PDB file of C-alpha atoms in Angstrom:
ATOM      1  CA  MET A 169      78.831  -5.992 -19.463  1.00  0.00           C
ATOM      2  CA  LEU A 170      77.770  -3.601 -17.062  1.00  0.00           C
ATOM      3  CA  PRO A 171      74.756  -5.820 -15.509  1.00  0.00           C
ATOM      4  CA  PHE A 172      77.104  -8.764 -15.014  1.00  0.00           C
ATOM      5  CA  LEU A 173      79.872  -6.343 -13.004  1.00  0.00           C
ATOM      6  CA  LEU A 174      77.290  -5.132 -11.345  1.00  0.00           C
ATOM      7  CA  LEU A 175      75.947  -7.790 -10.134  1.00  0.00           C
ATOM      8  CA  LEU A 176      79.584  -8.948  -8.820  1.00  0.00           C
ATOM      9  CA  LEU A 177      79.992  -5.623  -6.791  1.00  0.00           C
ATOM     10  CA  LEU A 178      76.920  -6.677  -4.775  1.00  0.00           C
ATOM     11  CA  SER A 179      77.016  -9.844  -4.510  1.00  0.00           C
ATOM     12  CA  THR A 180      80.351  -8.861  -3.043  1.00  0.00           C
ATOM     13  CA  SER A 181      79.254  -6.415  -0.907  1.00  0.00           C
ATOM     14  CA  PHE A 182      76.521  -8.433   0.621  1.00  0.00           C
ATOM     15  CA  SER A 183      79.044 -10.752   1.942  1.00  0.00           C
ATOM     16  CA  VAL A 184      81.231  -8.842   3.142  1.00  0.00           C
ATOM     17  CA  SER A 185      78.238  -6.676   5.257  1.00  0.00           C
ATOM     18  CA  ALA A 186      77.287  -9.914   6.739  1.00  0.00           C
ATOM     19  CA  LYS A 187      80.121 -10.103   8.704  1.00  0.00           C
ATOM     20  CA  LEU A 188      78.553  -6.026  10.170  1.00  0.00           C
ATOM     21  CA  SER A 189      75.997  -6.133  12.803  1.00  0.00           C
ATOM     22  CA  VAL A 190      74.329  -3.190  14.605  1.00  0.00           C
ATOM     23  CA  ASP A 191      75.872  -5.489  18.032  1.00  0.00           C
ATOM     24  CA  TYR A 192      79.353  -5.482  17.001  1.00  0.00           C
ATOM     25  CA  TYR A 193      80.808  -3.316  20.016  1.00  0.00           C
ATOM     26  CA  ASN A 194      78.372  -4.309  22.387  1.00  0.00           C
ATOM     27  CA  THR A 195      80.938  -6.230  24.305  1.00  0.00           C
ATOM     28  CA  SER A 196      84.017  -4.668  23.115  1.00  0.00           C
ATOM     29  CA  CYS A 197      83.017  -1.210  23.580  1.00  0.00           C
ATOM     30  CA  PRO A 198      79.254  -0.944  24.949  1.00  0.00           C
ATOM     31  CA  ARG A 199      79.640   2.704  25.463  1.00  0.00           C
ATOM     32  CA  VAL A 200      80.456   3.193  21.823  1.00  0.00           C
ATOM     33  CA  HIS A 201      76.978   5.411  20.406  1.00  0.00           C
ATOM     34  CA  GLN A 202      76.849   7.129  24.200  1.00  0.00           C
ATOM     35  CA  ILE A 203      80.953   8.181  23.727  1.00  0.00           C
ATOM     36  CA  ILE A 204      80.257   9.391  19.794  1.00  0.00           C
ATOM     37  CA  SER A 205      76.593  11.128  20.713  1.00  0.00           C
ATOM     38  CA  ASP A 206      78.324  13.095  23.643  1.00  0.00           C
ATOM     39  CA  ILE A 207      81.379  13.984  21.155  1.00  0.00           C
ATOM     40  CA  ILE A 208      79.626  15.398  18.488  1.00  0.00           C
ATOM     41  CA  THR A 209      76.511  16.720  20.590  1.00  0.00           C
ATOM     42  CA  THR A 210      79.136  19.548  21.577  1.00  0.00           C
ATOM     43  CA  LYS A 211      80.899  19.617  18.935  1.00  0.00           C
ATOM     44  CA  GLN A 212      77.550  20.333  16.567  1.00  0.00           C
ATOM     45  CA  ILE A 213      76.375  23.191  19.567  1.00  0.00           C
ATOM     46  CA  ASN A 214      79.415  25.124  19.175  1.00  0.00           C
ATOM     47  CA  SER A 215      80.295  24.706  15.675  1.00  0.00           C
ATOM     48  CA  PRO A 216      76.460  24.511  13.898  1.00  0.00           C
ATOM     49  CA  THR A 217      77.551  23.214  10.325  1.00  0.00           C
ATOM     50  CA  THR A 218      79.219  20.477  11.692  1.00  0.00           C
ATOM     51  CA  GLY A 219      76.480  18.353  10.855  1.00  0.00           C
ATOM     52  CA  ALA A 220      76.497  19.049   6.983  1.00  0.00           C
ATOM     53  CA  GLY A 221      80.107  18.538   6.850  1.00  0.00           C
ATOM     54  CA  VAL A 222      80.577  15.219   8.199  1.00  0.00           C
ATOM     55  CA  LEU A 223      77.589  14.496   6.428  1.00  0.00           C
ATOM     56  CA  ARG A 224      79.594  15.517   3.144  1.00  0.00           C
ATOM     57  CA  LEU A 225      82.917  14.133   4.289  1.00  0.00           C
ATOM     58  CA  PHE A 226      80.871  10.896   4.672  1.00  0.00           C
ATOM     59  CA  PHE A 227      80.266  10.404   1.283  1.00  0.00           C
ATOM     60  CA  HIS A 228      83.337  11.571  -0.084  1.00  0.00           C
ATOM     61  CA  ASP A 229      84.826   9.070   1.784  1.00  0.00           C
ATOM     62  CA  CYS A 230      82.552   5.943   0.751  1.00  0.00           C
ATOM     63  CA  PHE A 231      82.131   6.878  -2.742  1.00  0.00           C
ATOM     64  CA  VAL A 232      85.647   6.955  -3.679  1.00  0.00           C
ATOM     65  CA  SER A 233      86.942   3.580  -2.362  1.00  0.00           C
ATOM     66  CA  GLY A 234      84.335   2.292   0.213  1.00  0.00           C
ATOM     67  CA  CYS A 235      83.611   3.540   3.497  1.00  0.00           C
ATOM     68  CA  ASP A 236      86.702   2.686   5.236  1.00  0.00           C
ATOM     69  CA  ALA A 237      87.808   6.592   6.174  1.00  0.00           C
ATOM     70  CA  SER A 238      90.337   6.644   3.592  1.00  0.00           C
ATOM     71  CA  VAL A 239      89.314  10.241   3.245  1.00  0.00           C
ATOM     72  CA  LEU A 240      90.538  10.804   6.671  1.00  0.00           C
ATOM     73  CA  ILE A 241      94.462  10.378   6.176  1.00  0.00           C
ATOM     74  CA  SER A 242      96.750  12.946   5.671  1.00  0.00           C
ATOM     75  CA  SER A 243      99.331  13.307   3.090  1.00  0.00           C
ATOM     76  CA  ASN A 244     102.999  12.923   3.591  1.00  0.00           C
ATOM     77  CA  ASN A 245     106.500  13.264   1.710  1.00  0.00           C
ATOM     78  CA  PHE A 246     105.609  10.039   0.023  1.00  0.00           C
ATOM     79  CA  ASN A 247     102.045   9.911  -0.656  1.00  0.00           C
ATOM     80  CA  VAL A 248      99.251  12.743  -1.689  1.00  0.00           C
ATOM     81  CA  ALA A 249      95.960  11.681   0.064  1.00  0.00           C
ATOM     82  CA  GLU A 250      92.386  12.131  -1.145  1.00  0.00           C
ATOM     83  CA  ARG A 251      91.836  14.793   1.442  1.00  0.00           C
ATOM     84  CA  ASP A 252      94.656  16.721  -0.883  1.00  0.00           C
ATOM     85  CA  ALA A 253      92.681  16.461  -3.749  1.00  0.00           C
ATOM     86  CA  ASP A 254      91.980  19.092  -5.669  1.00  0.00           C
ATOM     87  CA  ILE A 255      87.863  18.365  -5.109  1.00  0.00           C
ATOM     88  CA  ASN A 256      88.413  17.839  -1.252  1.00  0.00           C
ATOM     89  CA  HIS A 257      89.975  21.263  -0.201  1.00  0.00           C
ATOM     90  CA  SER A 258      86.694  22.703   0.229  1.00  0.00           C
ATOM     91  CA  LEU A 259      85.837  19.518   3.086  1.00  0.00           C
ATOM     92  CA  PRO A 260      85.278  21.570   6.668  1.00  0.00           C
ATOM     93  CA  GLY A 261      87.937  21.558   9.370  1.00  0.00           C
ATOM     94  CA  ASP A 262      84.885  21.356  11.503  1.00  0.00           C
ATOM     95  CA  ALA A 263      84.270  17.765  10.425  1.00  0.00           C
ATOM     96  CA  PHE A 264      87.426  16.528  10.478  1.00  0.00           C
ATOM     97  CA  ASP A 265      87.676  17.578  14.295  1.00  0.00           C
ATOM     98  CA  ALA A 266      84.667  16.031  15.698  1.00  0.00           C
ATOM     99  CA  ILE A 267      85.764  12.359  13.857  1.00  0.00           C
ATOM    100  CA  VAL A 268      88.863  12.961  15.716  1.00  0.00           C
ATOM    101  CA  ARG A 269      87.633  14.035  18.649  1.00  0.00           C
ATOM    102  CA  ALA A 270      85.195  11.367  18.959  1.00  0.00           C
ATOM    103  CA  LYS A 271      88.347   9.192  18.417  1.00  0.00           C
ATOM    104  CA  ALA A 272      90.261  10.393  21.310  1.00  0.00           C
ATOM    105  CA  SER A 273      87.325   9.459  23.813  1.00  0.00           C
ATOM    106  CA  LEU A 274      87.142   6.263  22.387  1.00  0.00           C
ATOM    107  CA  GLU A 275      91.104   5.722  22.512  1.00  0.00           C
ATOM    108  CA  LEU A 276      90.744   6.430  26.411  1.00  0.00           C
ATOM    109  CA  GLN A 277      87.505   4.503  27.151  1.00  0.00           C
ATOM    110  CA  CYS A 278      87.943   1.005  24.415  1.00  0.00           C
ATOM    111  CA  PRO A 279      91.747   1.662  22.816  1.00  0.00           C
ATOM    112  CA  GLY A 280      91.915  -0.351  19.326  1.00  0.00           C
ATOM    113  CA  ILE A 281      88.537  -1.242  19.145  1.00  0.00           C
ATOM    114  CA  VAL A 282      86.582   1.068  17.109  1.00  0.00           C
ATOM    115  CA  SER A 283      87.358   2.287  13.232  1.00  0.00           C
ATOM    116  CA  CYS A 284      87.691   5.252  11.720  1.00  0.00           C
ATOM    117  CA  ALA A 285      85.517   4.259   9.782  1.00  0.00           C
ATOM    118  CA  ASP A 286      82.914   2.864  11.998  1.00  0.00           C
ATOM    119  CA  ILE A 287      83.162   6.793  13.858  1.00  0.00           C
ATOM    120  CA  LEU A 288      82.293   8.665  10.636  1.00  0.00           C
ATOM    121  CA  ALA A 289      79.327   6.051   9.850  1.00  0.00           C
ATOM    122  CA  ILE A 290      77.726   6.575  13.232  1.00  0.00           C
ATOM    123  CA  ALA A 291      78.847  10.645  13.821  1.00  0.00           C
ATOM    124  CA  THR A 292      77.399  11.070  10.035  1.00  0.00           C
ATOM    125  CA  ARG A 293      73.817   9.337  10.975  1.00  0.00           C
ATOM    126  CA  ASP A 294      72.824  10.756  14.623  1.00  0.00           C
ATOM    127  CA  LEU A 295      74.498  14.265  12.805  1.00  0.00           C
ATOM    128  CA  VAL A 296      71.393  13.831  10.589  1.00  0.00           C
ATOM    129  CA  SER A 297      69.021  13.016  13.415  1.00  0.00           C
ATOM    130  CA  MET A 298      70.068  15.640  15.763  1.00  0.00           C
ATOM    131  CA  LEU A 299      69.274  18.127  12.523  1.00  0.00           C
ATOM    132  CA  GLY A 300      65.743  16.789  11.680  1.00  0.00           C
ATOM    133  CA  GLY A 301      66.222  13.763   9.576  1.00  0.00           C
ATOM    134  CA  PRO A 302      65.778  10.308   9.984  1.00  0.00           C
ATOM    135  CA  PHE A 303      67.335   7.910  12.330  1.00  0.00           C
ATOM    136  CA  TYR A 304      68.483   4.631  11.073  1.00  0.00           C
ATOM    137  CA  PRO A 305      70.173   1.776  12.095  1.00  0.00           C
ATOM    138  CA  ILE A 306      73.899   1.359  11.093  1.00  0.00           C
ATOM    139  CA  ARG A 307      75.577  -1.886  10.843  1.00  0.00           C
ATOM    140  CA  LEU A 308      78.972  -1.483  12.434  1.00  0.00           C
ATOM    141  CA  GLY A 309      82.471  -3.482  11.980  1.00  0.00           C
ATOM    142  CA  ARG A 310      84.185  -1.688   9.232  1.00  0.00           C
ATOM    143  CA  LYS A 311      87.798  -1.230   9.194  1.00  0.00           C
ATOM    144  CA  ASP A 312      90.058   1.159   8.351  1.00  0.00           C
ATOM    145  CA  SER A 313      91.954   1.708   4.875  1.00  0.00           C
ATOM    146  CA  PHE A 314      95.589   0.719   3.961  1.00  0.00           C
ATOM    147  CA  THR A 315      95.612   3.267   1.220  1.00  0.00           C
ATOM    148  CA  SER A 316      94.061   7.073   0.557  1.00  0.00           C
ATOM    149  CA  THR A 317      95.152   7.993  -2.812  1.00  0.00           C
ATOM    150  CA  ALA A 318      94.434  11.635  -4.394  1.00  0.00           C
ATOM    151  CA  ALA A 319      94.437  10.201  -7.705  1.00  0.00           C
ATOM    152  CA  TYR A 320      91.541   8.194  -7.328  1.00  0.00           C
ATOM    153  CA  VAL A 321      89.411  10.670  -6.201  1.00  0.00           C
ATOM    154  CA  GLU A 322      88.340  12.786  -9.139  1.00  0.00           C
ATOM    155  CA  SER A 323      86.800  10.081 -11.421  1.00  0.00           C
ATOM    156  CA  ASN A 324      84.693   9.188  -7.943  1.00  0.00           C
ATOM    157  CA  LEU A 325      82.897  12.338  -7.448  1.00  0.00           C
ATOM    158  CA  ALA A 326      80.715  14.814  -9.109  1.00  0.00           C
ATOM    159  CA  ARG A 327      80.996  18.300  -9.947  1.00  0.00           C
ATOM    160  CA  PRO A 328      78.580  21.077  -9.444  1.00  0.00           C
ATOM    161  CA  ASN A 329      78.811  21.176 -13.452  1.00  0.00           C
ATOM    162  CA  THR A 330      78.220  17.500 -13.883  1.00  0.00           C
ATOM    163  CA  SER A 331      75.574  16.158 -16.504  1.00  0.00           C
ATOM    164  CA  ILE A 332      72.896  14.473 -14.693  1.00  0.00           C
ATOM    165  CA  ASP A 333      73.628  11.510 -17.526  1.00  0.00           C
ATOM    166  CA  LYS A 334      77.276  10.795 -15.388  1.00  0.00           C
ATOM    167  CA  ILE A 335      76.248  11.441 -12.492  1.00  0.00           C
ATOM    168  CA  ILE A 336      73.064   8.188 -13.028  1.00  0.00           C
ATOM    169  CA  HIS A 337      76.178   6.631 -14.916  1.00  0.00           C
ATOM    170  CA  LEU A 338      78.465   7.268 -11.462  1.00  0.00           C
ATOM    171  CA  PHE A 339      75.896   5.617  -9.260  1.00  0.00           C
ATOM    172  CA  ALA A 340      74.633   2.710 -11.641  1.00  0.00           C
ATOM    173  CA  SER A 341      78.743   1.966 -11.566  1.00  0.00           C
ATOM    174  CA  LYS A 342      79.204   2.167  -7.862  1.00  0.00           C
ATOM    175  CA  GLY A 343      75.153  -0.205  -7.310  1.00  0.00           C
ATOM    176  CA  PHE A 344      72.770   2.746  -6.853  1.00  0.00           C
ATOM    177  CA  THR A 345      70.129   3.310  -8.687  1.00  0.00           C
ATOM    178  CA  ILE A 346      68.117   6.517  -9.782  1.00  0.00           C
ATOM    179  CA  ARG A 347      66.448   7.092  -6.815  1.00  0.00           C
ATOM    180  CA  ASP A 348      69.149   6.796  -5.062  1.00  0.00           C
ATOM    181  CA  PHE A 349      70.970   9.417  -6.492  1.00  0.00           C
ATOM    182  CA  VAL A 350      68.167  11.551  -5.907  1.00  0.00           C
ATOM    183  CA  ALA A 351      67.015  10.976  -2.454  1.00  0.00           C
ATOM    184  CA  LEU A 352      70.962  11.249  -1.075  1.00  0.00           C
ATOM    185  CA  SER A 353      71.054  14.548  -3.420  1.00  0.00           C
ATOM    186  CA  GLY A 354      68.634  15.627  -0.362  1.00  0.00           C
ATOM    187  CA  ALA A 355      71.762  16.180   2.098  1.00  0.00           C
ATOM    188  CA  HIS A 356      71.938  19.257   0.602  1.00  0.00           C
ATOM    189  CA  THR A 357      68.929  20.623   2.087  1.00  0.00           C
ATOM    190  CA  VAL A 358      71.974  21.652   5.191  1.00  0.00           C
ATOM    191  CA  GLY A 359      75.072  23.257   5.007  1.00  0.00           C
ATOM    192  CA  PHE A 360      76.560  24.740   2.084  1.00  0.00           C
ATOM    193  CA  SER A 361      78.648  25.533  -0.740  1.00  0.00           C
ATOM    194  CA  HIS A 362      81.280  28.272  -1.908  1.00  0.00           C
ATOM    195  CA  CYS A 363      80.179  31.077  -4.363  1.00  0.00           C
ATOM    196  CA  THR A 364      83.306  29.212  -7.001  1.00  0.00           C
ATOM    197  CA  GLU A 365      81.185  26.083  -7.154  1.00  0.00           C
ATOM    198  CA  TYR A 366      78.348  28.170  -8.613  1.00  0.00           C
ATOM    199  CA  ALA A 367      79.850  31.188 -10.230  1.00  0.00           C
ATOM    200  CA  ASN A 368      79.082  30.196 -13.734  1.00  0.00           C
ATOM    201  CA  ARG A 369      75.699  30.372 -13.385  1.00  0.00           C
ATOM    202  CA  ILE A 370      75.017  33.607 -11.999  1.00  0.00           C
ATOM    203  CA  PHE A 371      77.520  35.515 -14.055  1.00  0.00           C
ATOM    204  CA  ASN A 372      77.919  35.582 -17.021  1.00  0.00           C
ATOM    205  CA  PHE A 373      76.116  32.637 -18.122  1.00  0.00           C
ATOM    206  CA  ASN A 374      76.649  31.878 -21.957  1.00  0.00           C
ATOM    207  CA  ASN A 375      78.703  34.896 -22.363  1.00  0.00           C
ATOM    208  CA  GLY A 376      75.528  37.479 -21.882  1.00  0.00           C
ATOM    209  CA  GLY A 377      76.927  39.701 -19.996  1.00  0.00           C
ATOM    210  CA  PRO A 378      78.582  40.281 -16.672  1.00  0.00           C
ATOM    211  CA  PHE A 379      75.649  40.033 -14.578  1.00  0.00           C
ATOM    212  CA  ALA A 380      73.501  37.385 -16.844  1.00  0.00           C
ATOM    213  CA  TYR A 381      72.161  34.062 -14.871  1.00  0.00           C
ATOM    214  CA  ASP A 382      70.654  30.883 -15.564  1.00  0.00           C
ATOM    215  CA  PRO A 383      67.201  31.347 -16.731  1.00  0.00           C
ATOM    216  CA  THR A 384      66.074  28.080 -14.643  1.00  0.00           C
ATOM    217  CA  MET A 385      67.185  30.112 -11.712  1.00  0.00           C
ATOM    218  CA  ASN A 386      64.523  32.338  -9.868  1.00  0.00           C
ATOM    219  CA  PRO A 387      65.841  35.953 -10.533  1.00  0.00           C
ATOM    220  CA  ARG A 388      65.060  37.308  -7.632  1.00  0.00           C
ATOM    221  CA  PHE A 389      67.337  34.908  -6.115  1.00  0.00           C
ATOM    222  CA  ALA A 390      69.812  34.746  -8.731  1.00  0.00           C
ATOM    223  CA  GLN A 391      70.177  38.697  -8.068  1.00  0.00           C
ATOM    224  CA  ALA A 392      70.752  37.948  -4.796  1.00  0.00           C
ATOM    225  CA  LEU A 393      73.654  35.358  -4.651  1.00  0.00           C
ATOM    226  CA  GLN A 394      75.016  38.442  -7.680  1.00  0.00           C
ATOM    227  CA  LYS A 395      75.287  40.492  -5.045  1.00  0.00           C
ATOM    228  CA  ALA A 396      76.566  37.674  -1.903  1.00  0.00           C
ATOM    229  CA  CYS A 397      79.402  36.623  -4.077  1.00  0.00           C
ATOM    230  CA  ALA A 398      80.546  40.158  -5.959  1.00  0.00           C
ATOM    231  CA  ASN A 399      83.790  39.422  -4.144  1.00  0.00           C
ATOM    232  CA  TYR A 400      84.366  35.407  -4.455  1.00  0.00           C
ATOM    233  CA  LEU A 401      86.931  36.167  -7.193  1.00  0.00           C
ATOM    234  CA  LYS A 402      89.137  37.697  -4.101  1.00  0.00           C
ATOM    235  CA  ASP A 403      87.849  36.080  -1.802  1.00  0.00           C
ATOM    236  CA  PRO A 404      86.752  32.249  -2.530  1.00  0.00           C
ATOM    237  CA  THR A 405      86.292  31.254   1.441  1.00  0.00           C
ATOM    238  CA  ILE A 406      82.664  33.767   0.238  1.00  0.00           C
ATOM    239  CA  ALA A 407      79.706  30.995   0.614  1.00  0.00           C
ATOM    240  CA  THR A 408      75.915  30.705   0.755  1.00  0.00           C
ATOM    241  CA  PHE A 409      73.375  28.226   2.296  1.00  0.00           C
ATOM    242  CA  ASN A 410      72.431  25.041  -0.083  1.00  0.00           C
ATOM    243  CA  ASP A 411      68.869  25.453   1.124  1.00  0.00           C
ATOM    244  CA  ILE A 412      68.249  29.501   1.729  1.00  0.00           C
ATOM    245  CA  MET A 413      64.702  28.667   4.034  1.00  0.00           C
ATOM    246  CA  THR A 414      65.481  26.919   6.843  1.00  0.00           C
ATOM    247  CA  PRO A 415      69.402  25.987   6.365  1.00  0.00           C
ATOM    248  CA  GLY A 416      69.701  24.446   9.465  1.00  0.00           C
ATOM    249  CA  LYS A 417      67.629  21.479   9.369  1.00  0.00           C
ATOM    250  CA  PHE A 418      67.496  18.215   7.237  1.00  0.00           C
ATOM    251  CA  ASP A 419      63.789  18.443   5.816  1.00  0.00           C
ATOM    252  CA  ASN A 420      62.179  17.930   2.293  1.00  0.00           C
ATOM    253  CA  LEU A 421      62.722  21.838   1.841  1.00  0.00           C
ATOM    254  CA  TYR A 422      65.506  21.351  -0.299  1.00  0.00           C
ATOM    255  CA  TYR A 423      62.683  19.404  -2.792  1.00  0.00           C
ATOM    256  CA  GLN A 424      60.678  22.075  -2.712  1.00  0.00           C
ATOM    257  CA  ASN A 425      63.126  24.868  -3.795  1.00  0.00           C
ATOM    258  CA  LEU A 426      64.173  22.743  -6.574  1.00  0.00           C
ATOM    259  CA  LEU A 427      60.363  23.105  -8.170  1.00  0.00           C
ATOM    260  CA  ARG A 428      60.697  27.577  -7.477  1.00  0.00           C
ATOM    261  CA  GLY A 429      63.970  27.737  -8.897  1.00  0.00           C
ATOM    262  CA  LEU A 430      65.528  27.909  -6.017  1.00  0.00           C
ATOM    263  CA  GLY A 431      68.474  25.245  -6.666  1.00  0.00           C
ATOM    264  CA  LEU A 432      72.001  26.430  -5.824  1.00  0.00           C
ATOM    265  CA  LEU A 433      74.548  24.146  -7.526  1.00  0.00           C
ATOM    266  CA  ALA A 434      73.276  23.252 -11.770  1.00  0.00           C
ATOM    267  CA  THR A 435      73.619  19.433 -10.912  1.00  0.00           C
ATOM    268  CA  ASP A 436      70.574  20.368  -8.255  1.00  0.00           C
ATOM    269  CA  GLN A 437      68.423  22.546 -10.065  1.00  0.00           C
ATOM    270  CA  LYS A 438      68.742  19.980 -13.324  1.00  0.00           C
ATOM    271  CA  LEU A 439      66.505  17.136 -10.776  1.00  0.00           C
ATOM    272  CA  ALA A 440      63.884  19.062 -11.506  1.00  0.00           C
ATOM    273  CA  SER A 441      64.439  19.138 -15.098  1.00  0.00           C
ATOM    274  CA  ASP A 442      65.236  15.678 -16.182  1.00  0.00           C
ATOM    275  CA  PRO A 443      62.459  13.368 -16.838  1.00  0.00           C
ATOM    276  CA  ARG A 444      64.307  10.351 -14.938  1.00  0.00           C
ATOM    277  CA  THR A 445      64.574  12.088 -11.567  1.00  0.00           C
ATOM    278  CA  ALA A 446      61.910  15.293 -11.834  1.00  0.00           C
ATOM    279  CA  PRO A 447      58.924  13.012 -10.829  1.00  0.00           C
ATOM    280  CA  LEU A 448      60.950  11.757  -7.622  1.00  0.00           C
ATOM    281  CA  VAL A 449      61.725  15.817  -7.047  1.00  0.00           C
ATOM    282  CA  LYS A 450      58.008  16.727  -6.727  1.00  0.00           C
ATOM    283  CA  LEU A 451      57.227  13.484  -5.019  1.00  0.00           C
ATOM    284  CA  TYR A 452      59.713  14.032  -2.244  1.00  0.00           C
ATOM    285  CA  ALA A 453      58.742  17.973  -2.435  1.00  0.00           C
ATOM    286  CA  GLU A 454      55.310  16.386  -1.671  1.00  0.00           C
ATOM    287  CA  ASN A 455      55.738  13.754   0.914  1.00  0.00           C
ATOM    288  CA  GLN A 456      58.456  14.657   3.264  1.00  0.00           C
ATOM    289  CA  ASN A 457      57.641  10.820   4.792  1.00  0.00           C
ATOM    290  CA  VAL A 458      58.771   8.801   2.326  1.00  0.00           C
ATOM    291  CA  PHE A 459      62.035  11.243   1.207  1.00  0.00           C
ATOM    292  CA  PHE A 460      63.117  10.583   5.152  1.00  0.00           C
ATOM    293  CA  GLU A 461      62.396   6.761   4.347  1.00  0.00           C
ATOM    294  CA  ASP A 462      64.438   6.480   1.207  1.00  0.00           C
ATOM    295  CA  PHE A 463      67.055   8.647   2.418  1.00  0.00           C
ATOM    296  CA  ALA A 464      67.617   6.428   5.082  1.00  0.00           C
ATOM    297  CA  HIS A 465      67.515   3.859   3.240  1.00  0.00           C
ATOM    298  CA  SER A 466      70.174   4.849   0.881  1.00  0.00           C
ATOM    299  CA  MET A 467      72.389   6.037   3.618  1.00  0.00           C
ATOM    300  CA  GLN A 468      72.396   2.314   4.761  1.00  0.00           C
ATOM    301  CA  LYS A 469      72.779   1.038   1.309  1.00  0.00           C
ATOM    302  CA  LEU A 470      75.833   3.170   1.252  1.00  0.00           C
ATOM    303  CA  SER A 471      77.596   2.888   4.588  1.00  0.00           C
ATOM    304  CA  ILE A 472      78.250  -1.151   3.043  1.00  0.00           C
ATOM    305  CA  TYR A 473      79.519   0.231   0.219  1.00  0.00           C
ATOM    306  CA  GLY A 474      82.937  -0.858  -0.379  1.00  0.00           C
ATOM    307  CA  VAL A 475      83.335  -1.877   3.339  1.00  0.00           C
ATOM    308  CA  LYS A 476      86.698  -3.546   4.743  1.00  0.00           C
ATOM    309  CA  THR A 477      86.754  -6.430   7.074  1.00  0.00           C
ATOM    310  CA  GLY A 478      88.898  -8.714   8.587  1.00  0.00           C
ATOM    311  CA  ARG A 479      92.539  -8.758   7.306  1.00  0.00           C
ATOM    312  CA  ASN A 480      91.586  -6.491   4.608  1.00  0.00           C
ATOM    313  CA  GLY A 481      91.917  -3.330   7.011  1.00  0.00           C
ATOM    314  CA  GLU A 482      92.961  -2.204  10.396  1.00  0.00           C
ATOM    315  CA  VAL A 483      91.680  -0.365  13.366  1.00  0.00           C
ATOM    316  CA  ARG A 484      93.910   2.631  13.762  1.00  0.00           C
ATOM    317  CA  ARG A 485      95.148   4.070  16.580  1.00  0.00           C
ATOM    318  CA  ARG A 486      95.011   7.801  14.946  1.00  0.00           C
ATOM    319  CA  CYS A 487      91.874   8.386  12.128  1.00  0.00           C
ATOM    320  CA  ASP A 488      94.668  10.796   9.661  1.00  0.00           C
ATOM    321  CA  ALA A 489      97.663   8.004  10.081  1.00  0.00           C
ATOM    322  CA  PHE A 490      98.227   4.109   9.222  1.00  0.00           C
ATOM    323  CA  ASN A 491      99.211   2.417  11.589  1.00  0.00           C
ATOM    324  CA  ASN A 492     102.581   2.173  10.770  1.00  0.00           C
ATOM    325  CA  LEU A 493     103.195   5.722  10.121  1.00  0.00           C
ATOM    326  CA  SER A 494     101.733   6.594  13.234  1.00  0.00           C
ATOM    327  CA  GLY A 495     103.827   4.989  16.015  1.00  0.00           C
TER     328      GLY A 495
END
């Protein structure tokens, strides 16, 4: 049954994505790329964690109901939106702000033309490139969703302690391969994670005592994290970089770190030991060009997942509210 569902999903995705094009705004908003680039460049300079935040925002949007900007919607008295699902509480404000600023600027130049979903896709690509990662073409013409529901989020996103089996199945259910999964995991080469997301790896691991840590971790790394996260119960905002070597640069050190026991999240470190994913971790650790090629391919594939076109969506006036609610 699963192969049939995947075939149906992929054929549907292809027919919808065929309505997208790289030159979608050439006539209606020819400066769309420059306008977005100007806004996010300034934002990234002023808030250096913006790039990683927008990349994470993009994943959390696309994986739930497709790349439709549903994660940007604010909750109201009648609906709890995706951004207020528990797993999305840690999405950074700077990421939302970057998209809101880009939308505001575009509305002055090309009112009612550029969707929030397209803005998020372009901004993500540009910020990845700005951080040193690959630049890849983006097909445009996505519409913004009519719905955003927190209840749909949990089953569509992996937690830091989710098993590799479950993550592979989750990716497969959406038409993504194991290679896509390992390549997209490389997004963790930038950004940070809160101590609460990996505390069970560095404190009382397997009930071994207060300072017992996961033996797959490099001992000095684990001990340094214990010091950094010492007060995480009192201050849940304490966080550390995902890649301790080059935290602000998009490169392949994430994979090299996994081979040294320097993976921050449990799901990251498991990639280096699972026989289905370990060969790809080794390949990407040894060859950054292959990682960049695969990451760009998988991001293009992700960017057209579940997109809405035509009457299946709208171009919002504000990214945080549906048009019938934003006046």
